[in-house]
CSV table of C-alpha atoms in Angstrom, one decimal:
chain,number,residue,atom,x,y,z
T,446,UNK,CA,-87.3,-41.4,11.5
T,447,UNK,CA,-88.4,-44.6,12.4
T,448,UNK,CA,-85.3,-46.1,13.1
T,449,UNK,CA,-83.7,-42.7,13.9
T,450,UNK,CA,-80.7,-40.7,13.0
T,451,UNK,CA,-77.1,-40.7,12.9
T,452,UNK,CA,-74.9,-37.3,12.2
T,453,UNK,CA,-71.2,-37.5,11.8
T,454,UNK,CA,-68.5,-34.7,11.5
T,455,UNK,CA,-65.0,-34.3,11.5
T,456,UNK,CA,-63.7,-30.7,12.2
T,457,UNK,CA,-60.2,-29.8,13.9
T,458,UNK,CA,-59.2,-33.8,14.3
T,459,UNK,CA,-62.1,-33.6,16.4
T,460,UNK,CA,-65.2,-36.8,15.1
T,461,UNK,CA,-68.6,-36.2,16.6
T,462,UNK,CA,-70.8,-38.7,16.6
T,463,UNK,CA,-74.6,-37.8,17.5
T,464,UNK,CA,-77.6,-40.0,17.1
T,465,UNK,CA,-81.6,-39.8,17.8
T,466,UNK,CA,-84.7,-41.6,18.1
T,467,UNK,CA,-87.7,-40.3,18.9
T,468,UNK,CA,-88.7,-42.8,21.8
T,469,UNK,CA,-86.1,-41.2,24.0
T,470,UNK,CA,-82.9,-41.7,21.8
T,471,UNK,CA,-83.5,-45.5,22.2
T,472,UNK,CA,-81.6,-48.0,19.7
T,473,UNK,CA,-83.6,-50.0,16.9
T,474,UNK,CA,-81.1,-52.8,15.4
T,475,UNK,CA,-80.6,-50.3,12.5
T,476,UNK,CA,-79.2,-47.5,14.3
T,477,UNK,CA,-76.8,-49.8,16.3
T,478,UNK,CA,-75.2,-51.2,13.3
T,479,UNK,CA,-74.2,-47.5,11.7
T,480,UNK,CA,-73.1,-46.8,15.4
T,481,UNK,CA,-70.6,-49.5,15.5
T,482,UNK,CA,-69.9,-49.1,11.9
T,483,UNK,CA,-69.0,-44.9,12.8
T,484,UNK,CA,-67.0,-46.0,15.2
T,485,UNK,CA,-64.7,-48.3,13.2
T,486,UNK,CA,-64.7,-45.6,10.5
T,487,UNK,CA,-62.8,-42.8,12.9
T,488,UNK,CA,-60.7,-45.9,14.1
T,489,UNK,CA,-59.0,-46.0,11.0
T,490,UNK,CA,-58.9,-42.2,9.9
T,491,UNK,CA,-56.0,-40.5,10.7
T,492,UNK,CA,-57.4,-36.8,10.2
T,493,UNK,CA,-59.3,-38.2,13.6
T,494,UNK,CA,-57.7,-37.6,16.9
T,495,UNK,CA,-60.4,-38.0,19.7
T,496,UNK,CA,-64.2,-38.6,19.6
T,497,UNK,CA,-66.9,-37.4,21.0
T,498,UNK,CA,-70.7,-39.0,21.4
T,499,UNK,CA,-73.8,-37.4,22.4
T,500,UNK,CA,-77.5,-37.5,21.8
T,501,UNK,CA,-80.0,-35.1,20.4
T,502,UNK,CA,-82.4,-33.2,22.7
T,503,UNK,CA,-82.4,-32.0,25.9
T,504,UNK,CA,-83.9,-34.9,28.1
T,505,UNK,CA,-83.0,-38.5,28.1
T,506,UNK,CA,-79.8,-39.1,26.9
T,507,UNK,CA,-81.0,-43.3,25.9
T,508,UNK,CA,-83.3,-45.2,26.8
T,509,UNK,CA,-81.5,-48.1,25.6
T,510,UNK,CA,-82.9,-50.9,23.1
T,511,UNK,CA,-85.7,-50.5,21.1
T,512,UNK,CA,-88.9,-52.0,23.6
T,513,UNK,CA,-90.9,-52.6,20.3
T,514,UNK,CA,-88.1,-54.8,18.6
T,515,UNK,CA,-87.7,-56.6,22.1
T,516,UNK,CA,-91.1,-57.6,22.4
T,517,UNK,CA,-91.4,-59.5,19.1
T,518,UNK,CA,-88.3,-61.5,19.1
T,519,UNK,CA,-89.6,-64.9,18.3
T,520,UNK,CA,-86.8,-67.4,18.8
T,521,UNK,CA,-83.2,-67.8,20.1
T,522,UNK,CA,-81.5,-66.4,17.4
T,523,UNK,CA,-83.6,-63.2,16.4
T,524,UNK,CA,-82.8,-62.7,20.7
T,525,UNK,CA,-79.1,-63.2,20.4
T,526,UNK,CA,-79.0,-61.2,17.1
T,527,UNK,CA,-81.0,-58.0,19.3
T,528,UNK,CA,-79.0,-58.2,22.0
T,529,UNK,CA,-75.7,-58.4,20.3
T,530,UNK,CA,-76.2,-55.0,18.9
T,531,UNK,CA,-75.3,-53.6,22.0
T,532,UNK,CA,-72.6,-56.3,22.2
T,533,UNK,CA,-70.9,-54.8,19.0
T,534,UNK,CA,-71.2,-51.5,19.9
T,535,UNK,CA,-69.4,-51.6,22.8
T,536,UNK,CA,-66.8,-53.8,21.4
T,537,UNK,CA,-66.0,-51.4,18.7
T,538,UNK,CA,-65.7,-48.5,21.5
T,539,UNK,CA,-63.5,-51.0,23.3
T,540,UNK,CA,-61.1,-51.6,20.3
T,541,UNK,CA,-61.4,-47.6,18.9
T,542,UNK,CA,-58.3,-46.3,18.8
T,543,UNK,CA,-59.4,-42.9,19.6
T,544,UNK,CA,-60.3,-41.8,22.9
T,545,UNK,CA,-63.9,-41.3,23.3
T,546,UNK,CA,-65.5,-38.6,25.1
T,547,UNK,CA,-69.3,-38.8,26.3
T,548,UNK,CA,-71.7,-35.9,26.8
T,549,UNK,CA,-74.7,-37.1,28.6
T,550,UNK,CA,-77.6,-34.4,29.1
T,551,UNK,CA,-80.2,-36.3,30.6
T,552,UNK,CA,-81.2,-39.9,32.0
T,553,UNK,CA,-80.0,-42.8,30.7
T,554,UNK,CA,-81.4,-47.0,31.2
T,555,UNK,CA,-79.9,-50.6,30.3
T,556,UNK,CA,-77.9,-50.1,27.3
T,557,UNK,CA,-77.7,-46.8,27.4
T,558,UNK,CA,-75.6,-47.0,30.8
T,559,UNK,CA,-73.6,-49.5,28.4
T,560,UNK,CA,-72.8,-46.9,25.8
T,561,UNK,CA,-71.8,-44.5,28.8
T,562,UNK,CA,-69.6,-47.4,30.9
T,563,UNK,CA,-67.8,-47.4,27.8
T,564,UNK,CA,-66.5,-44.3,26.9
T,565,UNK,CA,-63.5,-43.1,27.6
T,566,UNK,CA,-64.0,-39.7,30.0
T,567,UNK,CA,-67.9,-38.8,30.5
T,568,UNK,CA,-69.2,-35.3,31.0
T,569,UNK,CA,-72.9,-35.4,32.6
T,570,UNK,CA,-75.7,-32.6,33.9
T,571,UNK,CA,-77.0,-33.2,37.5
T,572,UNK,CA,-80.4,-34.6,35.1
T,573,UNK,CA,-77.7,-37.4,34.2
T,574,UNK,CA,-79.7,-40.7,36.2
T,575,UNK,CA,-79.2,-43.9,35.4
T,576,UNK,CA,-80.5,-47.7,35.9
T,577,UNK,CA,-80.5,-50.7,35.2
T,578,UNK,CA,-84.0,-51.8,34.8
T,579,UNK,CA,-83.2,-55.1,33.1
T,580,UNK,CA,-84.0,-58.3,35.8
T,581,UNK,CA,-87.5,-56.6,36.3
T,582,UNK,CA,-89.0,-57.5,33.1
T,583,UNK,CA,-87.8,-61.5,33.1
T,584,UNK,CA,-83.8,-60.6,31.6
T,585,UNK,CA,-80.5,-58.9,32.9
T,586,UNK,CA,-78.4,-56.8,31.9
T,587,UNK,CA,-75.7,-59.8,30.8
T,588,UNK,CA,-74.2,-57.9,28.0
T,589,UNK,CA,-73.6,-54.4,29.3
T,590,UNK,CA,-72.6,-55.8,32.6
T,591,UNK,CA,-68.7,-56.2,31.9
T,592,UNK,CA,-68.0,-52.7,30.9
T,593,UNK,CA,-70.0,-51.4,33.4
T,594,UNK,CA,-68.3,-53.1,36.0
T,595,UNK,CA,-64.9,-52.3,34.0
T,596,UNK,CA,-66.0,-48.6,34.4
T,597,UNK,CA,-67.5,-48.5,37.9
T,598,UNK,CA,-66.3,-51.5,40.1
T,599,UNK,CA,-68.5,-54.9,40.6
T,600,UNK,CA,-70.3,-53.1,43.6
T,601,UNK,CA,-71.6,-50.4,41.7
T,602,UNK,CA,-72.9,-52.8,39.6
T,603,UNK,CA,-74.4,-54.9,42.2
T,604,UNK,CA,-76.4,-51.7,43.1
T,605,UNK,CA,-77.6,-50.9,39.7
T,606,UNK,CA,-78.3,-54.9,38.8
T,607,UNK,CA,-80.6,-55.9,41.8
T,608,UNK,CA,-81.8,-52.8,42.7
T,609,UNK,CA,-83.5,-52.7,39.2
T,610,UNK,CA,-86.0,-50.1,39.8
T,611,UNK,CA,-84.2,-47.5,41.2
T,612,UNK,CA,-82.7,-44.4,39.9
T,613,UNK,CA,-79.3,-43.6,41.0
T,614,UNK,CA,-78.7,-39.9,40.4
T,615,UNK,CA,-75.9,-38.5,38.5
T,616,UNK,CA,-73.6,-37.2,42.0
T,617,UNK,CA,-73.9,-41.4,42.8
T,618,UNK,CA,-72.6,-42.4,39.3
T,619,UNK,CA,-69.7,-39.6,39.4
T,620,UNK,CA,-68.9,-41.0,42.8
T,621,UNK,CA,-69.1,-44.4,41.4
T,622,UNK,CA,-66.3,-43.7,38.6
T,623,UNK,CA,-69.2,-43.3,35.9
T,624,UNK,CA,-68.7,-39.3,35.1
T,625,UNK,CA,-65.5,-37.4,35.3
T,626,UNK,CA,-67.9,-34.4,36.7
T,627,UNK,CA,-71.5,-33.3,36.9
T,628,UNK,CA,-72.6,-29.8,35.8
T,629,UNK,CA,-75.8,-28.0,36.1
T,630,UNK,CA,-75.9,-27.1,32.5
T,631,UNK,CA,-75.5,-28.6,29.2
T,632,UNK,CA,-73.8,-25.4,28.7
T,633,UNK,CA,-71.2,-26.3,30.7
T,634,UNK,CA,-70.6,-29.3,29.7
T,635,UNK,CA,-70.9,-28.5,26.4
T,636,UNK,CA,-67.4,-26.1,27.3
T,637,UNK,CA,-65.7,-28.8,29.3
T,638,UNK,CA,-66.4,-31.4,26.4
T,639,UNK,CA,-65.4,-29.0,23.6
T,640,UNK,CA,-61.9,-28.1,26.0
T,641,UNK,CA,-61.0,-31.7,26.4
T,642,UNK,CA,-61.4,-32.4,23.2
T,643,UNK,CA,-59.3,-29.8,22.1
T,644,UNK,CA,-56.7,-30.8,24.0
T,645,UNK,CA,-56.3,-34.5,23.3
T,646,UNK,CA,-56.6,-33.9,19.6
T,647,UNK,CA,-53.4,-31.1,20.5
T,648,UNK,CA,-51.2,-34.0,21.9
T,649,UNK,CA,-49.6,-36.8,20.3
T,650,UNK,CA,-51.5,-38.9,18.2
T,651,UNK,CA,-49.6,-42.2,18.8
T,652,UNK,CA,-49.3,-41.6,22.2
T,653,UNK,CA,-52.6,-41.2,23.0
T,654,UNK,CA,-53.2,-44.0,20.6
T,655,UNK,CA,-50.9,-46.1,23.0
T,656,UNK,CA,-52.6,-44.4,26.1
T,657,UNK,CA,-56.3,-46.4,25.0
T,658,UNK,CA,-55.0,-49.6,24.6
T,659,UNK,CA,-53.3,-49.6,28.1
T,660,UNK,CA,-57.1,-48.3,29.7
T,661,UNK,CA,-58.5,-51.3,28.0
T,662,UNK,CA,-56.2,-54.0,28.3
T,663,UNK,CA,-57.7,-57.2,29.9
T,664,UNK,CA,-60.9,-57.1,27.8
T,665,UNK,CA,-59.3,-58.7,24.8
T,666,UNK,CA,-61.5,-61.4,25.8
T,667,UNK,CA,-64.9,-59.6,25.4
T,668,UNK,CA,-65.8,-60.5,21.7
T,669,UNK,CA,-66.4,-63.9,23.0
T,670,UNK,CA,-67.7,-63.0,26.5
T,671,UNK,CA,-70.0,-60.6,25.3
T,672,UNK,CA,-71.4,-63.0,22.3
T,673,UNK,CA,-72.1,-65.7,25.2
T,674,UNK,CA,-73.4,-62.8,27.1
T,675,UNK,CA,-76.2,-62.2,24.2
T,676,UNK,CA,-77.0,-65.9,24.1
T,677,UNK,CA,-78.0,-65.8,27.7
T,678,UNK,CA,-80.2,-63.0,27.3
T,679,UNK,CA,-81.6,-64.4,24.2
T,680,UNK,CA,-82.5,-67.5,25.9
T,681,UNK,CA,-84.3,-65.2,29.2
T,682,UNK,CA,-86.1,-63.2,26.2
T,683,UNK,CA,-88.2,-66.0,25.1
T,684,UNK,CA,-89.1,-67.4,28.9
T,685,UNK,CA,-92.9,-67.4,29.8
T,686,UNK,CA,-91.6,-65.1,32.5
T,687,UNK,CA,-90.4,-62.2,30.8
T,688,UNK,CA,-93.2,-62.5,27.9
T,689,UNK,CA,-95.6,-62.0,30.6
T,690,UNK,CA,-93.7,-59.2,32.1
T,691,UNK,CA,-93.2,-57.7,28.8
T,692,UNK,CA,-96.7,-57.7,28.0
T,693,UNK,CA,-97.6,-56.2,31.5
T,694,UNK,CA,-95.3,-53.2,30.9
T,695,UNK,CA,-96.1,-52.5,27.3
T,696,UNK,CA,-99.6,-52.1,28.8
């Protein structure tokens, strides 16, 4: 459990993806590889039609990165290797040819906001806050930033970048463009989650195959943006700055 779980399943056309970690559904290295790698998988099979990705649990939904592999990167390219997990992950939700729908239960920070910027349609509970807590402890949120601003506009991002402490409640990411709709239940979005998916795995495959491509055209450039993206952050990781600041919060 260490580097927590990932659960696949493919029933009706339908591919769930679900993962876990016990310090708040955050990602070790690990667990962001076999995410990408899931991702790719239900790319390329044909008995899947749509996708949808949730966490375990009832609280946070991710907490983002793993904090403990953050705080012992030791030079430039153990920091670009970290952060380009995230990097990969999104890129492989980017080029999925599946639609991907999100179920987010609970509160989600950094990368997990990431993960959520870059699915397709998002269903959230009214426990659904996010932010971006990155340019508090010494780093930014470099990577995530262009699919978050792809999902929500640059002044939404603006918000969640500088204002790095604060929580923005799930009613201000629906209004933002982050959540299709809020609920006041898993339950319920548990229903509205199951319905969609129902229904896009109903229509035609090809067309709704053709339907992704046109919602993500313009970011053909991100495996290279997102790669210099990591490299920023990788440099930031090592400053005296953010040691200090990492230190200070792991205390």
């Amino acid at each position: 459990m260490e580097n927590g779980s990932l659960y696949t399943h493919i029933e009706n056309n339908i591919g769930l993806i679900e993962f876990f970690h016990p310090a708040s559904n955050s990602f070790p290295s690990e667990l962001l590889v076999r995410l990408s790698r899931a991702f790719k998988e239900f790319s390329e099979n044909d008995e899947v039609r749509v996708i949808i990705l949730k966490s375990q649990g009832e609280k946070a939904f991710c907490a983002g990165a793993s904090f403990n592999e953050l705080i012992s990167i030791e030079n430039f390219e153990e920091g670009k290797q970290f952060f380009l997990g995230f990097a990969n992950v999104i890129n492989a939700m980017r080029t999925c040819k599946k639609p991907i729908i999100g179920r987010v239960q609970g509160k989600a920070v950094g990368g997990g906001v990431g993960l959520i910027s870059a699915c397709d349609y998002v269903y959230a509970t009214d426990k659904a806050a996010i932010k971006l807590s990155e340019l508090s402890i010494g780093i930014g949120p470099f990577v995530i930033a262009p699919v978050v601003e792809h999902k929500m506009g640059r002044t939404a991002l603006r918000e969640l970048s500088l204002n790095a402490t604060k929580w923005h409640n799930a009613y201000w990411a629906k209004e933002k463009g982050l959540y299709a709709d809020v609920f006041d239940s898993i339950k319920q979005v548990d229903e509205s989650v199951n319905y969609l998916a129902e229904k896009l795995a109903s229509y035609n495959p090809e067309a709704v195959i053709q339907m992704k491509q046109v919602l993500w055209s313009g970011t053909e450039h991100w495996q290279q943006l997102l790669e210099e993206r990591a490299e920023i952050s990788g440099k930031l990781v090592l400053s005296e700055f953010t040691k200090d600041a990492l230190n200070k919060f792991k205390k």
